Amino acid sequence: MSQSNGRRGADVLAASLARAGVRRVFSLSGNHIMPLYDALLDQRIPIVHVRHEGAAVHMADAWARLTGEIGVALLTGGPGHANGLSALFTAQAAESPVVLLSGQAPLGQIGRGAFQELDQVALAAPLTKLSFAATSPQQVGHEFARAVSVAISGRPAPVYLSLPSDVLESSVDDLGSAVPQGAAFVPSVTPLSDGAATGIVSALRAATRPLVITGPASMTRRGRALGAALEQASGVAVVGMESPRGVNDPSLGAFSEVLARADLIVLVGKPIDFTLQLGAAIPAGSQVIVVDPDVALIERAQRALGVSRVVMSAVADSGAALTALASVAQRSGPAASAWRDEVRAAIAWRPAAWSTIVADSPGVLHPVEMCRALQPVLDSHPEAVLVADGGEIGQWAQACLSAPNRVINGVAGSIGAALPFALAAKIVYPQAPVIAVLGDGTFGFHPAEFDTAVREQAPFVAVVGNDQCWNAEYQIQLREYGVERAVGCELLPTRYDQVAVGFGGYGEQVTRGADLPAAVARAAASGRPACLNVMIERFAAPTFSRR
Ligand SMILES: Cc1ncc(C[n+]2csc(CCOP(=O)(O)OP(=O)(O)O)c2C)c(N)n1
């Protein structure tokens, strides 16, 4: 076997990944990208190789959200690329800086019927902030740096760089200049001006019932810390939104009740979209200030709410804006916070009955009962991770559980990412418990990632709320068409725990609430990726009203 000569486009790209600080590449192999696999060896960048391309993109997404670094997915051309795209939708809605690299047919064969030839750049374009193809071995490193910089600048988002196989295989003229310097991989930051920050803080102080609402990019750990610092300094609640259920996100408790009474709402990187009922969730009497990296989204807010209600706007990145606002608020001294306490109480509100609720029927658990057994595990470690995915069960998990780190399917409302998310989380935090709560329907999207998790020695615990149903859709049928017209949503009492065992993981079925804590402990102690198949009652997710 010949060794790499270290001078291919693939070597330039691998060295550029190393220069960017990339620590893992999530991938599924294929003809077009094998030179890059070879080149990554020399850079000692491990490849986490998966069983479906969608899983690689989901892992890169979770990696990016949890680390604050870019997440890199590497796919093969044609069908491999196409398989990864729906996962890109989730990453895009989560404002997650994934850099997708897919091999493609060689430039020299485009239009001539090449193997797996496909317009991959066009396919990825609507799912990314930038979608483009590498042009030459000399340029591919700089093109990768551009992909990284665009992904992490402004509103973070996926970027796609297509890798023609001849670009990867051809020799480079000058390796030294082909690999960009570290400075090429930094974001360009748009700060909030001092004047704008001062104006916004004054408006917050003048308001009686102000709120700050942030978007998905601020739901990372760093984003939440910046929000908490602003809340601390200003006495104004800073509320992050990242759920497809918007203001009715069960993890926000009775937030919609206090939102309806707000008299000033500052949106920081939070688009007016369906999660705010296209603007209808903003109370008619309130004033609005919009801070956003995208002018188009400021204009959308003005169109949705009316120019006169948007009393101020500024173009700035969310993180920079939160930091600037906190520092101005800090300088202005402490602020009254009775209203903030009211907002926090509304968000924390859960029905009192939840602390003891159990299932009505034997052989199943109430979803709340299931979640109750998991919170102590999430409380047991400062880096614990909660993954929540699925229809109704994902919402139950979000309503009941909190953790230092949380990765949910997010605004995309797309199900299926839980197992890849959990695997990536366990690689990021090998010492911390990683609990993924998912539905039985959702389990079916990426079960083979138990195989990847066994190989990667990534022992997360997946807790499947098994109601033998695509319950979220079944609930719609009950509501809209009646039980006699429910169709296409029934599933079987499948032993998902045994699926995990078949892949070399740990598994148990749980049918009684009293058995769950010990089962969770055994799963954690097994040291293997685990699946607890918990039979649950089929309930609609909660919506909260304190009245
Ligand atoms: C990729 C994708 N396919 C389909 C849907 C529609 N959908 C949303 S929730 C749901 C049911 C999920 O079932 P399960 O994971 O078992 O959770 P449950 O609702 O039963 O708690 C479906 C089919 C979706 N949101 N995303």
Coordinates of C-alpha atoms and ligand atoms in Angstrom, one line a residue:
M1 CA 0.0 0.0 0.0
S2 CA 1.3 3.4 -0.9
Q3 CA 1.3 6.1 1.8
S4 CA -0.2 9.5 1.3
N5 CA 2.2 12.0 -0.3
G6 CA 0.7 14.7 1.9
R7 CA 0.2 17.0 -1.0
R8 CA -3.3 16.2 -2.3
G9 CA -6.3 18.5 -2.0
A10 CA -7.4 16.0 0.7
D11 CA -4.3 16.7 2.7
V12 CA -4.8 20.5 2.4
L13 CA -8.3 20.1 3.7
A14 CA -7.4 17.8 6.5
A15 CA -4.6 20.2 7.6
S16 CA -7.2 23.0 7.4
L17 CA -9.6 21.1 9.6
A18 CA -6.8 20.6 12.2
R19 CA -5.9 24.3 11.9
A20 CA -9.6 25.2 12.6
G21 CA -9.4 23.1 15.8
V22 CA -11.8 20.4 14.6
R23 CA -11.6 17.5 17.1
R24 CA -14.1 15.0 15.5
V25 CA -15.6 14.4 12.1
F26 CA -18.9 12.6 11.9
S27 CA -19.1 10.6 8.8
L28 CA -20.2 7.6 6.7
S29 CA -17.7 6.4 4.1
G30 CA -18.1 6.5 0.3
N31 CA -16.0 6.5 -2.8
H32 CA -15.7 10.2 -3.2
I33 CA -14.3 10.9 0.3
M34 CA -11.9 8.1 0.8
P35 CA -8.8 10.4 0.1
L36 CA -10.0 12.6 3.0
Y37 CA -10.3 9.6 5.3
D38 CA -6.7 8.8 4.4
A39 CA -5.6 12.4 5.0
L40 CA -7.4 12.7 8.3
L41 CA -5.2 9.9 9.7
D42 CA -2.2 12.1 9.3
Q43 CA -3.9 14.9 11.2
R44 CA -5.0 12.4 13.9
I45 CA -8.6 13.7 13.7
P46 CA -10.8 10.8 14.7
I47 CA -13.8 9.9 12.4
V48 CA -17.0 8.9 14.2
H49 CA -18.4 6.6 11.6
V50 CA -22.1 6.1 11.7
R51 CA -24.9 3.9 10.1
H52 CA -26.9 6.6 8.3
E53 CA -25.8 10.0 7.0
G54 CA -28.6 11.8 8.8
A55 CA -27.1 10.6 12.0
A56 CA -23.7 12.1 11.1
V57 CA -25.3 15.5 10.6
H58 CA -27.4 15.2 13.8
M59 CA -24.2 14.4 15.7
A60 CA -22.4 17.4 14.2
D61 CA -25.3 19.5 15.1
A62 CA -25.3 18.3 18.8
W63 CA -21.6 18.7 18.9
A64 CA -21.8 22.3 17.7
R65 CA -24.6 23.2 20.2
L66 CA -22.8 21.6 23.1
T67 CA -19.2 22.7 22.5
G68 CA -19.7 26.1 20.8
E69 CA -17.3 24.8 18.1
I70 CA -18.3 24.0 14.6
G71 CA -19.7 20.5 14.0
V72 CA -18.3 18.8 10.9
A73 CA -20.2 16.1 9.0
L74 CA -18.5 14.4 6.1
L75 CA -20.7 12.5 3.7
T76 CA -20.2 10.8 0.3
G77 CA -21.8 12.1 -2.9
G78 CA -25.2 11.6 -4.4
P79 CA -27.4 9.5 -2.1
G80 CA -25.1 9.9 0.9
H81 CA -25.4 13.7 0.6
A82 CA -29.2 13.5 0.0
N83 CA -29.6 11.2 3.1
G84 CA -28.0 13.9 5.3
L85 CA -30.1 16.8 4.2
S86 CA -33.2 16.4 6.4
A87 CA -30.9 16.5 9.5
L88 CA -29.6 19.8 8.1
F89 CA -33.1 21.2 8.4
T90 CA -33.0 20.5 12.2
A91 CA -29.6 22.2 12.5
Q92 CA -30.7 25.2 10.5
A93 CA -33.7 25.8 12.7
A94 CA -31.6 25.4 15.8
E95 CA -29.1 28.0 14.4
S96 CA -26.4 25.4 14.8
P97 CA -23.0 26.0 12.9
V98 CA -22.7 22.7 11.2
V99 CA -20.2 22.5 8.3
L100 CA -21.3 19.8 5.9
L101 CA -18.7 18.4 3.6
S102 CA -19.8 15.9 1.0
G103 CA -17.8 14.4 -1.8
Q104 CA -19.2 14.8 -5.3
A105 CA -18.5 13.7 -8.8
P106 CA -15.2 15.1 -10.1
L107 CA -15.3 18.5 -11.8
G108 CA -13.8 17.0 -14.9
Q109 CA -16.9 14.7 -15.3
I110 CA -19.7 17.1 -14.5
G111 CA -22.4 16.9 -17.1
R112 CA -21.0 13.7 -18.6
G113 CA -22.9 11.1 -16.5
A114 CA -20.5 10.7 -13.7
F115 CA -21.1 8.2 -10.9
Q116 CA -23.6 9.6 -8.4
E117 CA -23.6 12.9 -10.1
L118 CA -26.1 15.3 -8.5
D119 CA -26.4 19.0 -8.1
Q120 CA -25.6 18.8 -4.4
V121 CA -24.9 22.5 -4.0
A122 CA -28.4 23.3 -5.2
L123 CA -30.0 20.7 -3.0
A124 CA -28.3 22.0 0.1
A125 CA -28.8 25.7 -0.7
P126 CA -32.2 26.2 1.0
L127 CA -30.9 24.4 4.2
T128 CA -27.8 26.5 4.6
K129 CA -26.5 30.0 4.8
L130 CA -24.0 29.3 2.1
S131 CA -23.7 26.4 -0.3
F132 CA -20.8 26.1 -2.7
A133 CA -18.3 23.8 -4.3
A134 CA -14.5 23.6 -3.8
T135 CA -12.7 24.7 -6.9
S136 CA -9.1 23.4 -6.7
P137 CA -6.7 21.7 -4.3
Q138 CA -4.9 25.0 -3.8
Q139 CA -8.1 26.7 -2.8
V140 CA -10.0 24.0 -0.8
G141 CA -8.5 25.0 2.5
H142 CA -9.4 28.6 2.1
E143 CA -12.8 27.6 0.9
F144 CA -13.2 25.5 4.1
A145 CA -12.2 28.5 6.2
R146 CA -14.8 30.6 4.4
A147 CA -17.4 27.9 5.2
V148 CA -16.4 28.0 8.9
S149 CA -16.4 31.7 9.2
V150 CA -19.8 32.1 7.6
A151 CA -21.3 29.3 9.7
I152 CA -20.2 31.0 13.0
S153 CA -20.7 34.7 12.0
G154 CA -24.0 36.5 12.6
R155 CA -26.9 34.1 13.1
P156 CA -25.1 30.7 13.3
A157 CA -26.2 28.3 10.6
P158 CA -25.1 25.3 8.6
V159 CA -22.8 25.8 5.6
Y160 CA -22.3 23.3 2.8
L161 CA -19.0 22.8 1.0
S162 CA -19.1 20.3 -1.9
L163 CA -15.9 18.4 -2.5
P164 CA -15.4 17.2 -6.1
S165 CA -13.3 14.1 -5.9
D166 CA -10.7 15.4 -8.3
V167 CA -10.1 18.4 -6.0
L168 CA -9.4 16.0 -3.2
E169 CA -7.1 13.7 -5.3
S170 CA -5.1 16.2 -7.3
S171 CA -1.8 17.6 -6.1
V172 CA -1.4 21.0 -4.7
D173 CA 1.2 23.5 -5.9
D174 CA 2.2 25.0 -2.6
L175 CA 1.0 23.2 0.5
G176 CA 2.2 26.0 2.9
S177 CA 0.0 28.8 1.4
A178 CA -2.9 26.4 0.8
V179 CA -3.6 25.9 4.5
P180 CA -5.1 29.0 6.0
Q181 CA -3.8 30.7 9.1
G182 CA -5.9 30.3 12.3
A183 CA -7.2 33.9 11.9
A184 CA -9.2 32.8 8.9
F185 CA -11.5 30.7 11.1
V186 CA -12.8 33.4 13.4
P187 CA -16.3 34.9 13.1
S188 CA -16.8 38.5 12.1
V189 CA -18.8 40.0 15.0
T190 CA -21.4 42.7 14.7
P191 CA -21.5 44.4 18.1
L192 CA -24.4 46.3 19.6
S193 CA -23.4 50.0 19.7
D194 CA -23.1 51.7 23.1
G195 CA -25.8 54.1 22.1
A196 CA -28.2 51.3 21.2
A197 CA -27.4 49.4 24.3
T198 CA -28.0 52.5 26.5
G199 CA -31.3 53.2 24.7
I200 CA -32.5 49.7 25.2
V201 CA -31.6 49.5 28.8
S202 CA -33.3 52.8 29.5
A203 CA -36.4 51.5 27.8
L204 CA -36.3 48.4 29.9
R205 CA -36.0 50.5 33.0
A206 CA -38.9 52.7 32.0
A207 CA -41.2 49.8 31.2
T208 CA -43.5 48.3 33.9
R209 CA -43.6 44.7 32.6
P210 CA -40.6 44.3 30.3
L211 CA -39.3 41.0 28.8
V212 CA -36.3 40.0 26.8
I213 CA -36.8 37.0 24.5
T214 CA -33.9 35.2 22.9
G215 CA -33.8 32.7 20.0
P216 CA -32.3 29.2 19.5
A217 CA -28.6 30.4 19.2
S218 CA -28.9 31.7 22.7
M219 CA -30.0 28.4 24.1
T220 CA -26.5 27.0 24.2
R221 CA -24.9 26.9 27.6
R222 CA -22.9 30.0 26.8
G223 CA -26.0 31.7 25.4
R224 CA -28.0 30.9 28.5
A225 CA -25.2 32.2 30.7
L226 CA -25.2 35.5 28.8
G227 CA -29.0 35.7 29.2
A228 CA -28.7 34.9 32.9
A229 CA -26.1 37.6 33.3
L230 CA -28.3 40.2 31.6
E231 CA -31.3 39.1 33.8
Q232 CA -29.2 39.5 36.9
A233 CA -27.9 42.9 35.9
S234 CA -31.2 44.3 34.6
G235 CA -33.8 42.7 36.7
V236 CA -35.6 41.8 33.5
A237 CA -36.4 38.1 32.7
V238 CA -34.5 36.9 29.7
V239 CA -36.5 34.0 28.2
G240 CA -35.1 31.7 25.6
M241 CA -37.3 30.0 23.0
E242 CA -36.3 27.0 21.0
S243 CA -39.4 24.8 20.9
P244 CA -41.6 24.0 18.0
R245 CA -44.5 24.6 20.4
G246 CA -43.4 28.2 20.7
V247 CA -45.0 30.1 23.6
N248 CA -46.8 26.9 24.6
D249 CA -43.5 25.1 25.1
P250 CA -44.2 23.1 28.2
S251 CA -40.7 23.9 29.5
L252 CA -41.9 27.5 29.7
G253 CA -44.7 26.6 32.1
A254 CA -47.3 29.3 32.2
F255 CA -45.1 31.8 30.3
S256 CA -47.9 32.7 27.8
E257 CA -49.9 34.2 30.7
V258 CA -47.2 36.7 31.6
L259 CA -46.2 37.3 27.9
A260 CA -49.8 38.5 27.3
R261 CA -49.3 41.2 30.0
A262 CA -45.9 42.5 28.9
D263 CA -45.6 46.2 27.9
L264 CA -42.2 46.0 26.4
I265 CA -40.6 43.1 24.6
V266 CA -37.0 43.1 23.4
L267 CA -36.4 40.4 20.9
V268 CA -32.7 39.5 20.8
G269 CA -32.0 37.2 17.8
K270 CA -35.5 35.9 18.1
P271 CA -37.3 35.9 14.8
I272 CA -41.0 36.6 14.5
D273 CA -42.2 33.3 13.2
F274 CA -44.7 30.6 13.9
T275 CA -43.3 30.1 17.5
L276 CA -44.6 33.7 18.2
Q277 CA -47.8 32.9 16.2
L278 CA -46.4 35.1 13.4
G279 CA -46.5 38.0 15.8
A280 CA -50.0 37.4 17.2
A281 CA -48.4 36.2 20.5
I282 CA -47.0 39.7 21.1
P283 CA -49.7 41.5 23.0
A284 CA -51.3 44.3 21.1
G285 CA -50.5 47.0 23.7
S286 CA -46.8 46.2 24.0
Q287 CA -43.9 48.0 22.4
V288 CA -41.2 46.0 20.8
I289 CA -37.5 46.4 20.3
V290 CA -35.8 44.1 17.7
V291 CA -32.0 43.3 17.9
D292 CA -31.0 40.9 15.2
P293 CA -28.0 40.1 13.1
D294 CA -30.2 39.9 10.0
V295 CA -31.7 43.1 8.6
A296 CA -34.3 40.9 6.8
L297 CA -35.6 39.6 10.1
I298 CA -35.9 43.1 11.6
E299 CA -37.9 44.1 8.5
R300 CA -40.1 41.0 8.9
A301 CA -40.8 42.0 12.5
Q302 CA -41.7 45.5 11.4
R303 CA -44.1 44.1 8.7
A304 CA -45.6 41.6 11.2
L305 CA -46.1 44.0 14.1
G306 CA -46.5 47.3 12.3
V307 CA -43.6 49.8 12.1
S308 CA -45.0 52.0 14.9
R309 CA -44.9 49.2 17.5
V310 CA -41.3 48.4 16.8
V311 CA -40.0 51.4 18.6
M312 CA -36.3 50.6 18.2
S313 CA -34.2 48.2 16.2
A314 CA -30.5 47.4 15.9
V315 CA -28.4 45.1 13.8
A316 CA -26.2 43.1 16.1
D317 CA -25.2 39.5 17.0
S318 CA -27.1 37.9 19.8
G319 CA -24.2 37.1 22.0
A320 CA -22.6 40.5 21.6
A321 CA -25.9 42.2 22.2
L322 CA -26.6 40.3 25.4
T323 CA -23.1 41.1 26.6
A324 CA -23.4 44.8 25.8
L325 CA -26.8 45.1 27.4
A326 CA -25.7 43.4 30.6
S327 CA -22.7 45.7 30.9
V328 CA -24.8 48.8 30.4
A329 CA -27.4 47.5 32.9
Q330 CA -24.7 46.7 35.4
R331 CA -23.4 50.3 35.2
S332 CA -27.0 51.6 35.8
G333 CA -27.3 49.9 39.1
P334 CA -29.8 47.4 40.5
A335 CA -33.3 47.4 39.1
A336 CA -36.7 46.4 40.7
S337 CA -37.5 42.8 40.0
A338 CA -41.0 42.0 41.3
W339 CA -42.3 41.6 37.8
R340 CA -39.3 39.5 36.9
D341 CA -40.1 37.2 39.9
E342 CA -43.7 36.9 38.6
V343 CA -42.4 35.9 35.2
R344 CA -40.0 33.3 36.7
A345 CA -42.8 31.9 38.9
A346 CA -45.0 31.5 35.8
I347 CA -42.2 29.7 33.9
A348 CA -41.5 27.4 36.9
W349 CA -45.2 26.6 37.5
R350 CA -46.2 23.0 37.2
P351 CA -49.4 21.3 38.5
A352 CA -48.9 20.4 42.2
A353 CA -50.3 16.9 41.5
W354 CA -47.2 16.1 39.4
S355 CA -45.1 15.4 42.4
T356 CA -47.0 12.3 43.1
I357 CA -49.0 11.5 40.0
V358 CA -48.9 7.8 38.9
A359 CA -50.6 5.9 36.0
D360 CA -54.3 5.0 36.2
S361 CA -53.7 1.6 34.6
P362 CA -51.4 -1.3 35.6
G363 CA -48.5 -2.2 33.4
V364 CA -47.8 1.4 32.3
L365 CA -46.3 4.6 33.8
H366 CA -47.7 8.1 33.5
P367 CA -45.2 10.2 31.5
V368 CA -44.6 12.4 34.5
E369 CA -43.9 9.4 36.6
M370 CA -41.3 8.2 34.1
C371 CA -39.6 11.6 34.0
R372 CA -39.6 11.9 37.9
A373 CA -37.2 9.0 38.1
L374 CA -34.8 10.7 35.7
Q375 CA -34.3 14.1 37.3
P376 CA -32.0 12.9 40.2
V377 CA -29.6 11.5 37.5
L378 CA -29.6 14.9 35.7
D379 CA -29.0 16.6 39.1
S380 CA -26.1 14.3 39.9
H381 CA -23.5 15.9 37.7
P382 CA -22.6 19.5 36.7
E383 CA -22.3 18.6 33.1
A384 CA -25.3 16.2 32.8
V385 CA -27.1 16.3 29.4
L386 CA -30.8 16.0 28.7
V387 CA -31.8 15.1 25.1
A388 CA -35.5 15.3 24.4
D389 CA -37.1 14.2 21.2
G390 CA -40.4 12.8 19.9
G391 CA -43.9 14.1 19.8
E392 CA -45.9 14.2 23.0
I393 CA -43.2 12.5 25.0
G394 CA -40.6 15.0 24.0
Q395 CA -42.8 17.7 25.4
W396 CA -43.5 15.8 28.6
A397 CA -39.7 15.6 29.0
Q398 CA -39.2 19.3 28.4
A399 CA -42.0 20.0 30.9
C400 CA -40.6 17.8 33.7
L401 CA -36.9 17.7 33.3
S402 CA -34.0 20.2 33.5
A403 CA -30.3 19.7 33.1
P404 CA -27.1 21.8 32.9
N405 CA -27.0 20.9 29.2
R406 CA -30.0 20.3 27.0
V407 CA -30.3 19.4 23.4
I408 CA -33.8 19.1 21.9
N409 CA -35.1 18.6 18.4
G410 CA -35.9 22.3 18.4
V411 CA -37.8 24.7 16.3
A412 CA -37.6 22.4 13.3
G413 CA -40.1 20.2 14.9
S414 CA -38.4 17.3 13.3
I415 CA -38.3 14.0 15.2
G416 CA -35.6 11.3 15.1
A417 CA -32.4 12.9 16.2
A418 CA -32.3 11.7 19.8
L419 CA -29.9 8.7 19.5
P420 CA -27.3 10.6 17.4
F421 CA -27.7 13.6 19.7
A422 CA -27.1 11.5 22.8
L423 CA -24.1 9.8 21.2
A424 CA -22.4 13.1 20.3
A425 CA -23.3 14.4 23.8
K426 CA -21.6 11.5 25.4
I427 CA -18.5 12.1 23.4
V428 CA -18.4 15.7 24.4
Y429 CA -19.1 14.9 28.1
P430 CA -17.7 11.4 28.7
Q431 CA -17.9 11.7 32.5
A432 CA -21.4 13.1 32.7
P433 CA -24.7 11.2 32.5
V434 CA -26.5 11.7 29.2
I435 CA -30.2 10.9 29.3
A436 CA -32.2 10.9 26.1
V437 CA -36.0 10.8 26.4
L438 CA -37.7 9.8 23.1
G439 CA -40.8 8.3 21.7
D440 CA -41.2 4.8 20.4
G441 CA -41.9 6.2 16.9
T442 CA -38.8 8.3 17.1
F443 CA -36.7 5.4 18.2
G444 CA -37.1 3.9 14.7
F445 CA -35.3 6.7 12.9
H446 CA -31.7 5.8 14.0
P447 CA -31.7 2.6 16.1
A448 CA -28.5 1.4 14.4
E449 CA -26.6 4.2 16.1
F450 CA -26.5 1.9 19.1
D451 CA -23.9 0.1 17.0
T452 CA -21.9 3.3 16.6
A453 CA -22.3 4.0 20.3
V454 CA -21.0 0.6 21.2
R455 CA -17.9 1.1 19.0
E456 CA -17.4 4.6 20.3
Q457 CA -17.9 3.4 23.9
A458 CA -20.4 6.2 24.4
P459 CA -22.8 4.8 27.2
F460 CA -25.8 7.2 27.1
V461 CA -29.1 6.0 28.5
A462 CA -32.1 6.2 26.1
V463 CA -35.4 6.2 27.8
V464 CA -38.2 5.3 25.3
G465 CA -41.7 6.4 26.3
N466 CA -43.5 3.5 24.6
D467 CA -47.1 4.3 24.1
Q468 CA -47.3 2.1 21.0
C469 CA -48.2 5.1 18.9
W470 CA -47.3 8.1 16.9
N471 CA -49.1 9.9 19.7
A472 CA -48.7 13.5 18.6
E473 CA -50.5 12.8 15.4
Y474 CA -53.0 10.5 17.0
Q475 CA -53.9 13.4 19.4
I476 CA -54.6 15.6 16.4
Q477 CA -56.9 12.9 15.0
L478 CA -58.7 12.6 18.3
R479 CA -59.2 16.3 18.4
E480 CA -60.0 17.0 14.7
Y481 CA -61.7 13.8 13.4
G482 CA -62.8 11.7 16.4
V483 CA -61.5 8.4 17.7
E484 CA -63.4 6.4 15.1
R485 CA -61.4 8.1 12.3
A486 CA -58.0 7.6 13.9
V487 CA -55.8 5.9 11.2
G488 CA -52.2 5.3 10.5
C489 CA -50.7 6.1 13.9
E490 CA -50.7 2.8 15.8
L491 CA -47.4 1.1 16.5
L492 CA -46.6 -2.3 18.2
P493 CA -45.4 -3.0 21.8
T494 CA -42.0 -3.5 20.3
R495 CA -39.1 -4.3 22.7
Y496 CA -36.8 -1.4 21.8
D497 CA -34.6 -2.5 24.7
Q498 CA -33.9 -5.7 22.9
V499 CA -32.9 -3.8 19.8
A500 CA -30.2 -2.1 21.9
V501 CA -29.1 -5.4 23.3
G502 CA -28.9 -6.8 19.8
F503 CA -26.4 -4.1 18.9
G504 CA -24.3 -4.9 21.9
G505 CA -25.9 -2.3 24.3
Y506 CA -27.8 -2.7 27.5
G507 CA -31.6 -3.0 27.7
E508 CA -34.5 -3.4 30.1
Q509 CA -38.2 -3.1 29.8
V510 CA -40.0 -1.2 32.6
T511 CA -43.7 -1.5 33.3
R512 CA -43.9 -0.2 36.9
G513 CA -42.9 3.2 38.2
A514 CA -41.3 1.7 41.3
D515 CA -38.9 -0.3 39.1
L516 CA -37.6 2.6 37.1
P517 CA -35.0 4.2 39.4
A518 CA -33.2 0.9 39.8
A519 CA -33.4 0.2 36.1
V520 CA -31.8 3.6 35.4
A521 CA -29.1 2.9 37.9
R522 CA -28.4 -0.5 36.3
A523 CA -28.4 1.0 32.8
A524 CA -25.8 3.6 34.0
A525 CA -23.7 1.0 35.8
S526 CA -23.7 -1.3 32.7
G527 CA -21.1 1.0 31.0
R528 CA -22.8 0.4 27.7
P529 CA -25.2 2.5 25.7
A530 CA -28.6 1.5 27.1
C531 CA -32.2 1.6 26.2
L532 CA -35.0 1.4 28.8
N533 CA -38.2 0.6 27.1
V534 CA -40.7 2.2 29.4
M535 CA -44.4 1.4 28.7
I536 CA -46.4 4.6 29.3
E537 CA -49.9 5.8 29.1
R538 CA -50.9 7.6 25.9
F539 CA -51.5 11.2 27.1
A540 CA -51.4 14.5 25.2
A541 CA -48.6 16.8 26.2
P542 CA -49.5 19.4 28.8
T543 CA -50.5 22.9 28.1
F544 CA -50.5 25.1 31.2
S545 CA -53.1 27.4 32.6
R546 CA -52.9 28.4 36.3
R547 CA -56.5 29.3 36.3
Ligands
LIG1 C1 -39.1 13.9 10.5 C2 -40.5 14.0 11.0 N1 -41.5 13.1 10.6 C3 -42.7 13.2 11.0 C4 -43.1 14.2 11.9 C5 -44.5 14.3 12.4 N2 -44.6 13.9 13.8 C6 -44.4 14.7 14.8 S1 -44.5 14.1 16.3 C7 -44.8 12.5 15.6 C8 -45.1 11.3 16.5 C9 -43.9 10.9 17.3 O1 -44.2 9.7 17.9 P1 -43.3 9.2 19.1 O2 -41.9 9.4 18.9 O3 -43.7 7.8 19.4 O4 -43.7 10.2 20.3 P2 -45.2 10.4 20.8 O5 -45.9 11.5 20.1 O6 -45.9 9.1 20.7 O7 -45.0 10.7 22.3 C10 -44.8 12.6 14.2 C11 -45.0 11.4 13.4 C12 -42.1 15.1 12.3 N3 -42.3 16.1 13.1 N4 -40.8 15.0 11.8

